[in-house]
mmCIF file with all atom_site columns, C-alpha atoms in Angstrom:
data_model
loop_
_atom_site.group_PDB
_atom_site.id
_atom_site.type_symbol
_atom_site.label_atom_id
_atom_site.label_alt_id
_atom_site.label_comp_id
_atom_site.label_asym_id
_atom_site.label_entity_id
_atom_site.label_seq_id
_atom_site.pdbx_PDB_ins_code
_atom_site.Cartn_x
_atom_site.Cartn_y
_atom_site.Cartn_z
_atom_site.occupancy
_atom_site.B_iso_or_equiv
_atom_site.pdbx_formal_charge
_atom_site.auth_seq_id
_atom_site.auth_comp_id
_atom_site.auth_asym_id
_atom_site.auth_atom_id
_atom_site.pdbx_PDB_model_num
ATOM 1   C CA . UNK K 1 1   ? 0.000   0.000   0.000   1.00 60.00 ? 88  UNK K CA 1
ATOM 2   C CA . UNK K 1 2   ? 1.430   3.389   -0.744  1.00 65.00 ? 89  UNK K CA 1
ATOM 3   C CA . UNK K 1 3   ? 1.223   6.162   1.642   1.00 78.00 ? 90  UNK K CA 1
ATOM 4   C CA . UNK K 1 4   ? 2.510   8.638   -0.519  1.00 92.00 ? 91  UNK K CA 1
ATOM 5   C CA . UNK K 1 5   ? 0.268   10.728  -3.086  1.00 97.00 ? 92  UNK K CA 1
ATOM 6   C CA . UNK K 1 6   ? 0.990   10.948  -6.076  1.00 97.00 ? 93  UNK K CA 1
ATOM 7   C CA . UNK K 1 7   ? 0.115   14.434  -8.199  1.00 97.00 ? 94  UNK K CA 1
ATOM 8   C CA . UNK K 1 8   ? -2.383  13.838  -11.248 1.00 98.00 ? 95  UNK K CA 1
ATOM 9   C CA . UNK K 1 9   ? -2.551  17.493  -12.652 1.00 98.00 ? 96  UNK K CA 1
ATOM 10  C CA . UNK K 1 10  ? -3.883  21.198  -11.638 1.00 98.00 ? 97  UNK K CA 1
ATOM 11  C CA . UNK K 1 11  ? -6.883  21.188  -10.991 1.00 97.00 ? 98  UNK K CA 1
ATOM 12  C CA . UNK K 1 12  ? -8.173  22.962  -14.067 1.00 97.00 ? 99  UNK K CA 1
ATOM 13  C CA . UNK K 1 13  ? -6.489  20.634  -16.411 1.00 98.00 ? 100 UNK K CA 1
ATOM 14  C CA . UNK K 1 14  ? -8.995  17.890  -15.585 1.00 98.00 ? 101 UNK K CA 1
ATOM 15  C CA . UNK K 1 15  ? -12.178 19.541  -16.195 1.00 97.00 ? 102 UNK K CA 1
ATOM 16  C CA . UNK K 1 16  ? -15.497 17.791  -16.189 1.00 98.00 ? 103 UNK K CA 1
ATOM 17  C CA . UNK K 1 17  ? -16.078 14.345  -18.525 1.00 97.00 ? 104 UNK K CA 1
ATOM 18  C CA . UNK K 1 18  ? -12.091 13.975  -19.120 1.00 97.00 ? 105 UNK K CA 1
ATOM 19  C CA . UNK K 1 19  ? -9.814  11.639  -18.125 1.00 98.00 ? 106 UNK K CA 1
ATOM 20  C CA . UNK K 1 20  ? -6.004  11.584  -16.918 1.00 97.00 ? 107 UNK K CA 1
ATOM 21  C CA . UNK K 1 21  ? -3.731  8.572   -16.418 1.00 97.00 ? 108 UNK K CA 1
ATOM 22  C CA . UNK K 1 22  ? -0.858  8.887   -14.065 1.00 98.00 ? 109 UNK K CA 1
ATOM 23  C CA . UNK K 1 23  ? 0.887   5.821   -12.225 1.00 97.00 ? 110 UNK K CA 1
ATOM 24  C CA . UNK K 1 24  ? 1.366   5.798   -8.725  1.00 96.00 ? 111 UNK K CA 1
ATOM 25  C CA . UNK K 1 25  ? 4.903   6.819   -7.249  1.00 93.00 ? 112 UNK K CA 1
ATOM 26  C CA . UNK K 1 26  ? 5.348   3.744   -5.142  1.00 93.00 ? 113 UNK K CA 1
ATOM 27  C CA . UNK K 1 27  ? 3.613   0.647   -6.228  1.00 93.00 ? 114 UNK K CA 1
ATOM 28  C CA . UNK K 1 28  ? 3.811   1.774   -10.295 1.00 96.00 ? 115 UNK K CA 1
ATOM 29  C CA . UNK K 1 29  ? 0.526   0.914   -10.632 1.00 96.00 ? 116 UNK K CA 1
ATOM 30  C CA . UNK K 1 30  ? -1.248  2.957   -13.593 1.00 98.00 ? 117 UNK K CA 1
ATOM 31  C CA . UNK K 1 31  ? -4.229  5.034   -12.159 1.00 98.00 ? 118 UNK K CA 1
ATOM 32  C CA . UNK K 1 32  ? -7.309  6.807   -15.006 1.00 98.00 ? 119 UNK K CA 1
ATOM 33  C CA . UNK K 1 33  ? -9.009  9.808   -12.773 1.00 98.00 ? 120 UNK K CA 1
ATOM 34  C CA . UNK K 1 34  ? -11.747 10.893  -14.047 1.00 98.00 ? 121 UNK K CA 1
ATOM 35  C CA . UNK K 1 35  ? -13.957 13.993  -13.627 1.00 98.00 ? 122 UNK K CA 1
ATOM 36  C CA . UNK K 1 36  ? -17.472 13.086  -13.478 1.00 98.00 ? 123 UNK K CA 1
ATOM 37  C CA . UNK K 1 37  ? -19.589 16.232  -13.163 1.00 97.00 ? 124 UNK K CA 1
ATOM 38  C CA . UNK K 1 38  ? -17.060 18.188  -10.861 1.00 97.00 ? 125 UNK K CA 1
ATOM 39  C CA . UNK K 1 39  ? -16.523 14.852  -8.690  1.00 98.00 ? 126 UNK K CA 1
ATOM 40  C CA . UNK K 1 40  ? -13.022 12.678  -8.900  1.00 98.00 ? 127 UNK K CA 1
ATOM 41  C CA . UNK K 1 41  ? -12.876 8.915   -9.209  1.00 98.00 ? 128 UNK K CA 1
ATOM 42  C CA . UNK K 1 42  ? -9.652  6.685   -9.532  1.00 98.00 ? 129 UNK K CA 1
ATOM 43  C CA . UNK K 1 43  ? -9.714  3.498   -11.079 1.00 98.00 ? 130 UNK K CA 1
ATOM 44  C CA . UNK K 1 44  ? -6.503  0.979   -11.824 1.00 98.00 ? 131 UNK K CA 1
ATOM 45  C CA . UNK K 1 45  ? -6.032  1.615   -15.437 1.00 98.00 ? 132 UNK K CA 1
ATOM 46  C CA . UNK K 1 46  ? -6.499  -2.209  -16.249 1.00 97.00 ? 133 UNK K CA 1
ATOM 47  C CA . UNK K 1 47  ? -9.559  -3.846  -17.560 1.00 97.00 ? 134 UNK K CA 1
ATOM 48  C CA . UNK K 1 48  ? -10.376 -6.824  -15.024 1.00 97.00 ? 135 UNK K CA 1
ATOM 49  C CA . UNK K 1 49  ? -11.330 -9.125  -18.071 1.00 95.00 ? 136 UNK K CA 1
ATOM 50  C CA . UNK K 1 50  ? -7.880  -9.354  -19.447 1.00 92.00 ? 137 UNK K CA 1
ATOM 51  C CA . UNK K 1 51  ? -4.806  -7.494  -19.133 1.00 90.00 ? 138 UNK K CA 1
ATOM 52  C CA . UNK K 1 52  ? -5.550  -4.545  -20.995 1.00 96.00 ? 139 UNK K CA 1
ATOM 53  C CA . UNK K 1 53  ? -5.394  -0.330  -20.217 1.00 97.00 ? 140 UNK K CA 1
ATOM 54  C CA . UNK K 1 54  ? -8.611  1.486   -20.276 1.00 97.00 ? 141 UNK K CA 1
ATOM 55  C CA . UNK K 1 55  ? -6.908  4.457   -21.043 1.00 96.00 ? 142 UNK K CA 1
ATOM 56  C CA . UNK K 1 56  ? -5.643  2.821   -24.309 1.00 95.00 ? 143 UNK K CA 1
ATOM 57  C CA . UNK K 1 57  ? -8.804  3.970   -26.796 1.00 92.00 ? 144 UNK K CA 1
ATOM 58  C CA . UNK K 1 58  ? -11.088 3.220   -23.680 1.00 90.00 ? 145 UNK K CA 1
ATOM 59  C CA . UNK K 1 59  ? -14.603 5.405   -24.156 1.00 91.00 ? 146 UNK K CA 1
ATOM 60  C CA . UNK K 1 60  ? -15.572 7.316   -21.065 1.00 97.00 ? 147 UNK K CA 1
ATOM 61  C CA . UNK K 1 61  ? -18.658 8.361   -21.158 1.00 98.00 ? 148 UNK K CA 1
ATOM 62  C CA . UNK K 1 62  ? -19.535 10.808  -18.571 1.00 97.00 ? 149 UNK K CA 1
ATOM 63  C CA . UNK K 1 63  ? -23.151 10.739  -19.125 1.00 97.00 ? 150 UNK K CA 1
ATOM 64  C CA . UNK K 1 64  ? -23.356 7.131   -17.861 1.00 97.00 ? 151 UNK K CA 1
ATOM 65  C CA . UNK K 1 65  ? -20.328 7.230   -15.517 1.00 98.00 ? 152 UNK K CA 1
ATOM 66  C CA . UNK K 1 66  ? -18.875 4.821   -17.318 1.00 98.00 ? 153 UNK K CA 1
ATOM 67  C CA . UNK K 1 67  ? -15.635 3.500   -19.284 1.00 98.00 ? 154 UNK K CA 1
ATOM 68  C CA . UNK K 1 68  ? -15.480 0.774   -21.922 1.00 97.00 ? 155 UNK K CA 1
ATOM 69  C CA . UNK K 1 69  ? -12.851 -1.275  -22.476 1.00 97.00 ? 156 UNK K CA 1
ATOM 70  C CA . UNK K 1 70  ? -12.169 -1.201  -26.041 1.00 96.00 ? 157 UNK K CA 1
ATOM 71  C CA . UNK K 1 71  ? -10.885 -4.934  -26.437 1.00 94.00 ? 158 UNK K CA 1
ATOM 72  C CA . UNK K 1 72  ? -13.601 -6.693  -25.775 1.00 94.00 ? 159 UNK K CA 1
ATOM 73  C CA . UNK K 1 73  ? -16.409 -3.620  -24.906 1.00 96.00 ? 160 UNK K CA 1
ATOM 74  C CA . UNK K 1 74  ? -16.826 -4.195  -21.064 1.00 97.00 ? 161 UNK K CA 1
ATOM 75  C CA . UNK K 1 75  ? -18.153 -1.248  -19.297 1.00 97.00 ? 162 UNK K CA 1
ATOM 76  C CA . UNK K 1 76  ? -17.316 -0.495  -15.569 1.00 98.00 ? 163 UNK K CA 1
ATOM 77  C CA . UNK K 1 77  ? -18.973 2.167   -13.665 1.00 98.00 ? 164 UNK K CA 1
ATOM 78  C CA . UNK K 1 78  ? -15.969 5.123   -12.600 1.00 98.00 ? 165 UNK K CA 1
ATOM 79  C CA . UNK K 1 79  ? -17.677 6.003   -9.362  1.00 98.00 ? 166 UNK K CA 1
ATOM 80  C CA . UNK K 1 80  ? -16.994 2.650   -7.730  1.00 98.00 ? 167 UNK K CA 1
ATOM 81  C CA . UNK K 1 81  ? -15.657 0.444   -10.247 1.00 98.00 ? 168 UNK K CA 1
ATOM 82  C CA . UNK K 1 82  ? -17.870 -2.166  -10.749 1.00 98.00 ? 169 UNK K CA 1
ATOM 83  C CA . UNK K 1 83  ? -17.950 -4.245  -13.594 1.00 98.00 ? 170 UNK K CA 1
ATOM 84  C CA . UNK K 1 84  ? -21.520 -3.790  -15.457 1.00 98.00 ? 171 UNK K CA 1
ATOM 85  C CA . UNK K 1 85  ? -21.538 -6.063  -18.688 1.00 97.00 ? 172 UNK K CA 1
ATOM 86  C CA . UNK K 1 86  ? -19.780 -9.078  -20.235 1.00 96.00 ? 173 UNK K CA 1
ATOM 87  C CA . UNK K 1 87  ? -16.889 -10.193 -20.938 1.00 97.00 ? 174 UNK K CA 1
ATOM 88  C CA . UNK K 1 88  ? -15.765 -8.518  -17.257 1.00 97.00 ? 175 UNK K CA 1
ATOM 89  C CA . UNK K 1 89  ? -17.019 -9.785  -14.366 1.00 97.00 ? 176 UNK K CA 1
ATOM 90  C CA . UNK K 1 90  ? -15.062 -8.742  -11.481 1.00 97.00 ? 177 UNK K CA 1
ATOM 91  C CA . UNK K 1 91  ? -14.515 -4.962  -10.658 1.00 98.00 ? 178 UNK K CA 1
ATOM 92  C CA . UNK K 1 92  ? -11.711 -2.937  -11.060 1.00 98.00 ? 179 UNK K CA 1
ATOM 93  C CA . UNK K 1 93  ? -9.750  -1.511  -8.473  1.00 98.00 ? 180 UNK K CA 1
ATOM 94  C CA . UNK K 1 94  ? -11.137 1.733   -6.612  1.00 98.00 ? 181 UNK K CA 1
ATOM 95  C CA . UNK K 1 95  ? -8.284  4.500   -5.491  1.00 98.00 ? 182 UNK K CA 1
ATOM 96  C CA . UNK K 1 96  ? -9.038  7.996   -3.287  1.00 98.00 ? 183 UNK K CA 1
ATOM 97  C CA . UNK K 1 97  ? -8.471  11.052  -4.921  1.00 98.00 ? 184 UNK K CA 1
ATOM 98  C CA . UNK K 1 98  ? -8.357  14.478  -3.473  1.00 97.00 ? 185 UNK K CA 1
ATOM 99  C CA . UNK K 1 99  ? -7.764  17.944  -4.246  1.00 97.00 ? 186 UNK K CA 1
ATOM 100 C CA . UNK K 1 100 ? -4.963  19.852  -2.430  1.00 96.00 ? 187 UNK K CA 1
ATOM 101 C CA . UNK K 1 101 ? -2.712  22.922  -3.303  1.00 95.00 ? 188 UNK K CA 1
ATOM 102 C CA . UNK K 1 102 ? -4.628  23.312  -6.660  1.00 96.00 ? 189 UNK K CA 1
ATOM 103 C CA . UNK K 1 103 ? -4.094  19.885  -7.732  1.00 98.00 ? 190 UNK K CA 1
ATOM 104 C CA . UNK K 1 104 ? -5.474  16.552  -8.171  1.00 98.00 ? 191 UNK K CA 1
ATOM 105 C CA . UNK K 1 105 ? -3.828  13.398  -6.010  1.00 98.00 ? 192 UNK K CA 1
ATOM 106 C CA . UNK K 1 106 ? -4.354  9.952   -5.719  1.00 98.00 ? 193 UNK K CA 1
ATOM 107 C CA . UNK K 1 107 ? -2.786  7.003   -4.565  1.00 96.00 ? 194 UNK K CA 1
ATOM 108 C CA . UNK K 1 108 ? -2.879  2.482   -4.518  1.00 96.00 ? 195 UNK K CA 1
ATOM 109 C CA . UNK K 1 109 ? -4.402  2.067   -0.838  1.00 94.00 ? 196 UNK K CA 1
ATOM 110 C CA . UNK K 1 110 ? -4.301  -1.562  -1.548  1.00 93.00 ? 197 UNK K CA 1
ATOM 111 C CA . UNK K 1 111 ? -2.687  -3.384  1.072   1.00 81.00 ? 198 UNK K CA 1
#
């Protein structure tokens, strides 16, 4: 689990329905943030179907609050990761975000 935070971006270059990928500065884990409607999510930035980035081509669509893997078109919900159609069944991993000093943070809390 890494304490540390890593920075995403200032806060107004992440403005609502876009996306930024960063990787965490301990575990190396990639991270997608998203800006849903002036809210933050973090999910891994790994399909949980198959071993796959859902940054690479990956369809957010902020209306829904949702990102689709463009593999094999699974769709997981960005506010808490679940998986929410076929192929995927499991979710992806959830991450805290905040907003501090005039920039977006996040971090792997996994143990």
């Amino acid at each position: 689990m890494s304490e540390t935070w890593t920075f995403v971006c200032a806060t107004g270059e992440l403005l609502p329905g876009e996306m930024r990928t960063t990787f965490d500065e301990i575990t190396s884990v990639p991270i997608l943030v998203f800006n849903l409607d002036g809210d933050l999510y973090a999910l891994e930035d790994q399909c949980s179907h198959e071993d796959f980035g859902l940054s690479s081509g990956g369809a957010f669509d902020a209306g829904a609050g949702t990102i689709e893997c463009v593999l094999h078109g699974a769709k997981f919900d960005v506010r808490d990761g679940r998986a929410l159609c076929a192929p995927a069944y499991e979710p992806v991993a959830k991450f805290p975000t905040r907003i501090e000093h005039g920039g977006v943070w996040t971090r792997d809390d996994r143990d």
